[in-house]
Amino acid sequence: MNGVDLIDHSPSHPEAASQISSACNAVLIDNYDSFTYNVEQYLVLEGASVTTFRNDDVTLQKLIDLRPTQLIVSPGPGHPDSDAGISKDAIQHFSGKIPVLGVCMGEQCIFSVFGGNVEVTGQILHGKTSPLGHDGRGIYHGLSQNLPVTRYHSLAGTHSSLPKCLEVSSWIAGGSDGKAVIMGVRHKEYVVEGVQFHPESILTAEGRTMIGNFLRMRGGTWHGDEQSQTPTINGVHPKEHSSGHEISSHLYRSGSRHKSNGGILGQIFKDREIALHAQMQVPSQRPSDLQAAYRLNLSPPQISFPERLRRSPFSMSLMAEVKRASPSKGDIAPSICAPERARRYALAGASVISVLTEPRWFKGSLEDLRAVRQSLEGMPYRPAVLRKDFIFDTYQILEARLSGADTVLLIVKMLAESELQHLYKYSQSLGMEPLVEVNTAEEMTIAVKLGAKVVGVNNRDLTSFDVDLDTTSRLIENIPKETIICALSGISGPADVKAYRKNGVGAVLVGEALMRAQDPTEFADHLLGRSEQLQPPRRRNNVLVKICGTRTSEAAAAAINAGADMIGIILVVGRTRCVSREAGLKISEVVHRTSKPREMYDNGASSDQDDNIEEYFEHGLEMFRRSDRALLVGVFQNQPLSYIIAQQRLLDLDVIQLHGSEPIEWASLLPVPVIRRFGASDPGLGRRGYHVLPLLDSAAGGTGQTQDIRLIKQTLKADAGLRVVLAGGLDPNNVGNTLVDLSMYSSQIAAVDVSSGVEQDGKQHLKKIQSFIEAAKSAIER
């Protein structure tokens, strides 16, 4: 080639494109080739986040665990059948799951994996440019013909062995056999592209465009235009895709099915698209940042959305919505506290809490979603959390999962069918079954074809905002029996749900009416009619008694015979009441073998219905209500975690009490329930999901220092779900009066704890123990 024919097509000042949310975790396999660096550079310049592995330095299982968004296989020396390491296994596994691109040897690996032969071409090429012909589809979308591309190879796939599942996508004329040399192949079903030339070479024209086209492919199979079998790019057929690398407003394009260019819905989408694009540029909020956080397992625990809908105290499930405003109604409750409202909905029997996160029209936020999820922490049967927003990008689904959502809303009216399918499958890949919203028979057909397990029928037309409550009943016919149908919008009273119950609707979503209700529990009962047999069981509200500072087995036996529910032993070395190993073992033996007095057996109610909605601390309290024997509590203060665990095993402790400045998180690391000491105004006292019960006492404990009753009342009033163990300065003479003084909050006093108050001359006094227990348990009938 003459020098005048050598053209440098590399950009003078390569500029990075915007991050592509769907390419936030691309994996590149390096087949020991210097061009791998260039491939990686182009991928990054086109908006991908890339991790590179040598072909012999990674296992297939590790690649699977990484959950890559794309797989790229690099050039390399040698033959694909002997020198490509993990490359072929990776291609075979990920084909049909994610987009796959092979370059040079990578293309040969694709050819070989699907049954073709790779043989010598009759030419040895090193840095030669040749004019490329192509089919104008896939990675070649928008490119002119006869582009100069750079070739470094002596091998290529052969026409005679071209697998039936592959098609030739590009070629160069003038092969040694008279046929064109295969320069590119594409799988007919899977999103798999291979190129024999080097798009990453500075001698190749439009190499970055080819890489960019690949990165915007989504899913594992071709969707969209069935005629051309062309992949979607950002959810749009490449023929419709605008040039450039930023997010394009493709959901409301003229001529697209179910798209709206005007009105509030169109404006909401435009707002969300602009905001999302800006958000994805912020360090810590980039797609790669979210993906890294997800790989670190930072998303909160999740539950099954469909299964939670099938569990309800009502004849159909309640989906309760936290919504401050709406485009049709304006402000509804702009000043509400979202997590407080969500907790009230949960206790009212809601199976799902729907949280609006759109900020302008609905006045919601992702922070609302996070706070709502935290407010439900520790509930044994908490509701599922739904992110209700205008979802059009996988980024939104991933941030929802990281914020604690169990499911997301996908609106059929907003999305091209191929994009709907992509978002649906991506959500499922994160363990979230989406709620698929429809409004017409055509949209219902799409939802059924999609295989949606939960379909929500919006009774409100999103274009006109007119409400027709019969919409759900009309569309429920001809759907799979196992599909859960939810009626959405416009529901305000029992008459509205009567027909739904008759037609087999599984759930109703209620927003405005529930937000305006003064008492959510009363409203829910009136709306749906709670089944009588599912009412929470009535409990005997007798207070539990813990006798602490026990040092002898005789005192332990006397306390149990007098009706004590817990026996506490001090295991803080250096403290006066600390028991020795031998004494601790004897006390443990007595506690575990001594039965409670028969008259003390009924310490609460049991129920065959084990899925009643309970607050975290109420559920925790039941762990302490044993009818057969007392519980052994070991008290620790600022000791190593390993020591605490060892003592629990040695003494067979039923409960651990932390009385120092131990981290709250330690409760999650200990093998038995934890009681933790707090002052009445200490932060973290009401934190759900860690300590099973907080104990209100002075920092030292066992000093006889009394508590400020007014402060205790303020604490209990501020959090009706709180249950506490009351300690500090109690004795047989004042425990009764103290409980009477707190009678307004009697259901929140789980137990009373005494140590020095039952001692005389520094030793436990058996008569005082008996008197204390009698005074506490007879103080007030609650």
mmCIF file of N, CA and C in Angstrom, residues 345-394:
data_model
loop_
_atom_site.group_PDB
_atom_site.id
_atom_site.type_symbol
_atom_site.label_atom_id
_atom_site.label_comp_id
_atom_site.label_asym_id
_atom_site.label_seq_id
_atom_site.Cartn_x
_atom_site.Cartn_y
_atom_site.Cartn_z
ATOM 1 N N TYR A 345 -50.148 2.023 57.440
ATOM 2 C CA TYR A 345 -50.776 1.179 56.423
ATOM 3 C C TYR A 345 -50.455 -0.294 56.663
ATOM 4 N N ALA A 346 -49.218 -0.564 57.017
ATOM 5 C CA ALA A 346 -48.814 -1.945 57.269
ATOM 6 C C ALA A 346 -49.621 -2.547 58.411
ATOM 7 N N LEU A 347 -49.778 -1.796 59.485
ATOM 8 C CA LEU A 347 -50.525 -2.288 60.638
ATOM 9 C C LEU A 347 -52.020 -2.361 60.355
ATOM 10 N N ALA A 348 -52.458 -1.646 59.325
ATOM 11 C CA ALA A 348 -53.865 -1.719 58.925
ATOM 12 C C ALA A 348 -54.145 -2.948 58.069
ATOM 13 N N GLY A 349 -53.099 -3.665 57.675
ATOM 14 C CA GLY A 349 -53.284 -4.893 56.921
ATOM 15 C C GLY A 349 -52.884 -4.835 55.464
ATOM 16 N N ALA A 350 -52.198 -3.772 55.040
ATOM 17 C CA ALA A 350 -51.788 -3.659 53.638
ATOM 18 C C ALA A 350 -50.790 -4.750 53.274
ATOM 19 N N SER A 351 -50.977 -5.349 52.106
ATOM 20 C CA SER A 351 -50.030 -6.341 51.605
ATOM 21 C C SER A 351 -48.899 -5.694 50.824
ATOM 22 N N VAL A 352 -49.160 -4.502 50.304
ATOM 23 C CA VAL A 352 -48.183 -3.771 49.505
ATOM 24 C C VAL A 352 -48.251 -2.299 49.867
ATOM 25 N N ILE A 353 -47.087 -1.662 49.974
ATOM 26 C CA ILE A 353 -47.017 -0.219 50.118
ATOM 27 C C ILE A 353 -46.480 0.332 48.806
ATOM 28 N N SER A 354 -47.286 1.123 48.120
ATOM 29 C CA SER A 354 -46.880 1.756 46.870
ATOM 30 C C SER A 354 -46.370 3.150 47.175
ATOM 31 N N VAL A 355 -45.159 3.435 46.700
ATOM 32 C CA VAL A 355 -44.524 4.723 46.996
ATOM 33 C C VAL A 355 -44.274 5.479 45.700
ATOM 34 N N LEU A 356 -44.922 6.626 45.551
ATOM 35 C CA LEU A 356 -44.670 7.485 44.393
ATOM 36 C C LEU A 356 -43.314 8.154 44.564
ATOM 37 N N THR A 357 -42.452 8.046 43.564
ATOM 38 C CA THR A 357 -41.122 8.661 43.669
ATOM 39 C C THR A 357 -40.902 9.771 42.645
ATOM 40 N N GLU A 358 -41.928 10.124 41.871
ATOM 41 C CA GLU A 358 -41.808 11.223 40.912
ATOM 42 C C GLU A 358 -41.941 12.547 41.662
ATOM 43 N N PRO A 359 -40.993 13.488 41.511
ATOM 44 C CA PRO A 359 -40.923 14.650 42.391
ATOM 45 C C PRO A 359 -41.814 15.836 42.028
ATOM 46 N N ARG A 360 -42.026 16.094 40.748
ATOM 47 C CA ARG A 360 -42.707 17.338 40.359
ATOM 48 C C ARG A 360 -44.226 17.244 40.505
ATOM 49 N N TRP A 361 -44.811 16.226 39.926
ATOM 50 C CA TRP A 361 -46.263 16.119 39.874
ATOM 51 C C TRP A 361 -46.838 15.365 41.061
ATOM 52 N N PHE A 362 -46.067 14.430 41.596
ATOM 53 C CA PHE A 362 -46.553 13.615 42.717
ATOM 54 C C PHE A 362 -45.858 13.954 44.034
ATOM 55 N N LYS A 363 -44.856 14.816 43.966
ATOM 56 C CA LYS A 363 -44.131 15.287 45.155
ATOM 57 C C LYS A 363 -43.552 14.132 45.973
ATOM 58 N N GLY A 364 -43.033 13.133 45.253
ATOM 59 C CA GLY A 364 -42.382 12.017 45.917
ATOM 60 C C GLY A 364 -40.891 12.032 45.655
ATOM 61 N N SER A 365 -40.196 11.044 46.169
ATOM 62 C CA SER A 365 -38.743 10.968 45.988
ATOM 63 C C SER A 365 -38.265 9.567 46.278
ATOM 64 N N LEU A 366 -37.049 9.292 45.835
ATOM 65 C CA LEU A 366 -36.425 8.017 46.154
ATOM 66 C C LEU A 366 -36.136 7.917 47.650
ATOM 67 N N GLU A 367 -35.938 9.056 48.288
ATOM 68 C CA GLU A 367 -35.736 9.064 49.744
ATOM 69 C C GLU A 367 -36.986 8.560 50.459
ATOM 70 N N ASP A 368 -38.165 8.906 49.926
ATOM 71 C CA ASP A 368 -39.399 8.360 50.494
ATOM 72 C C ASP A 368 -39.368 6.839 50.451
ATOM 73 N N LEU A 369 -38.936 6.298 49.314
ATOM 74 C CA LEU A 369 -38.879 4.846 49.164
ATOM 75 C C LEU A 369 -37.931 4.230 50.187
ATOM 76 N N ARG A 370 -36.756 4.814 50.333
ATOM 77 C CA ARG A 370 -35.779 4.286 51.299
ATOM 78 C C ARG A 370 -36.335 4.336 52.722
ATOM 79 N N ALA A 371 -36.957 5.479 53.070
ATOM 80 C CA ALA A 371 -37.466 5.647 54.433
ATOM 81 C C ALA A 371 -38.637 4.711 54.702
ATOM 82 N N VAL A 372 -39.495 4.513 53.710
ATOM 83 C CA VAL A 372 -40.615 3.591 53.873
ATOM 84 C C VAL A 372 -40.097 2.180 54.110
ATOM 85 N N ARG A 373 -39.117 1.780 53.319
ATOM 86 C CA ARG A 373 -38.567 0.430 53.507
ATOM 87 C C ARG A 373 -37.962 0.275 54.895
ATOM 88 N N GLN A 374 -37.256 1.278 55.377
ATOM 89 C CA GLN A 374 -36.656 1.212 56.711
ATOM 90 C C GLN A 374 -37.727 1.162 57.796
ATOM 91 N N SER A 375 -38.842 1.854 57.567
ATOM 92 C CA SER A 375 -39.891 1.888 58.581
ATOM 93 C C SER A 375 -40.555 0.530 58.770
ATOM 94 N N LEU A 376 -40.438 -0.343 57.793
ATOM 95 C CA LEU A 376 -41.049 -1.675 57.868
ATOM 96 C C LEU A 376 -40.068 -2.736 58.345
ATOM 97 N N GLU A 377 -38.830 -2.336 58.595
ATOM 98 C CA GLU A 377 -37.779 -3.278 58.972
ATOM 99 C C GLU A 377 -38.172 -4.070 60.209
ATOM 100 N N GLY A 378 -37.985 -5.370 60.118
ATOM 101 C CA GLY A 378 -38.208 -6.219 61.286
ATOM 102 C C GLY A 378 -39.615 -6.735 61.430
ATOM 103 N N MET A 379 -40.584 -6.211 60.685
ATOM 104 C CA MET A 379 -41.934 -6.773 60.758
ATOM 105 C C MET A 379 -41.893 -8.197 60.219
ATOM 106 N N PRO A 380 -42.392 -9.163 60.962
ATOM 107 C CA PRO A 380 -42.283 -10.556 60.494
ATOM 108 C C PRO A 380 -43.030 -10.810 59.195
ATOM 109 N N TYR A 381 -44.089 -10.040 58.939
ATOM 110 C CA TYR A 381 -44.827 -10.174 57.677
ATOM 111 C C TYR A 381 -45.028 -8.792 57.070
ATOM 112 N N ARG A 382 -43.916 -8.143 56.804
ATOM 113 C CA ARG A 382 -44.006 -6.775 56.290
ATOM 114 C C ARG A 382 -44.618 -6.756 54.896
ATOM 115 N N PRO A 383 -45.230 -5.644 54.513
ATOM 116 C CA PRO A 383 -45.741 -5.530 53.136
ATOM 117 C C PRO A 383 -44.594 -5.453 52.133
ATOM 118 N N ALA A 384 -44.886 -5.821 50.900
ATOM 119 C CA ALA A 384 -43.948 -5.585 49.808
ATOM 120 C C ALA A 384 -43.942 -4.100 49.475
ATOM 121 N N VAL A 385 -42.811 -3.606 49.010
ATOM 122 C CA VAL A 385 -42.672 -2.181 48.693
ATOM 123 C C VAL A 385 -42.575 -2.030 47.171
ATOM 124 N N LEU A 386 -43.478 -1.221 46.627
ATOM 125 C CA LEU A 386 -43.549 -0.968 45.187
ATOM 126 C C LEU A 386 -43.023 0.425 44.878
ATOM 127 N N ARG A 387 -42.061 0.511 43.953
ATOM 128 C CA ARG A 387 -41.678 1.822 43.436
ATOM 129 C C ARG A 387 -42.615 2.167 42.288
ATOM 130 N N LYS A 388 -43.430 3.201 42.496
ATOM 131 C CA LYS A 388 -44.355 3.634 41.457
ATOM 132 C C LYS A 388 -43.810 4.901 40.828
ATOM 133 N N ASP A 389 -43.399 4.779 39.580
ATOM 134 C CA ASP A 389 -42.792 5.892 38.857
ATOM 135 C C ASP A 389 -42.933 5.605 37.364
ATOM 136 N N PHE A 390 -42.349 6.443 36.570
ATOM 137 C CA PHE A 390 -42.389 6.272 35.122
ATOM 138 C C PHE A 390 -41.066 5.642 34.699
ATOM 139 N N ILE A 391 -41.046 4.329 34.696
ATOM 140 C CA ILE A 391 -39.825 3.554 34.500
ATOM 141 C C ILE A 391 -39.588 3.330 33.011
ATOM 142 N N PHE A 392 -38.423 3.741 32.533
ATOM 143 C CA PHE A 392 -38.072 3.520 31.132
ATOM 144 C C PHE A 392 -36.628 3.093 30.962
ATOM 145 N N ASP A 393 -35.895 2.927 32.065
ATOM 146 C CA ASP A 393 -34.475 2.591 31.976
ATOM 147 C C ASP A 393 -34.126 1.600 33.081
ATOM 148 N N THR A 394 -33.223 0.681 32.774
ATOM 149 C CA THR A 394 -32.792 -0.294 33.783
ATOM 150 C C THR A 394 -32.149 0.388 34.983
#
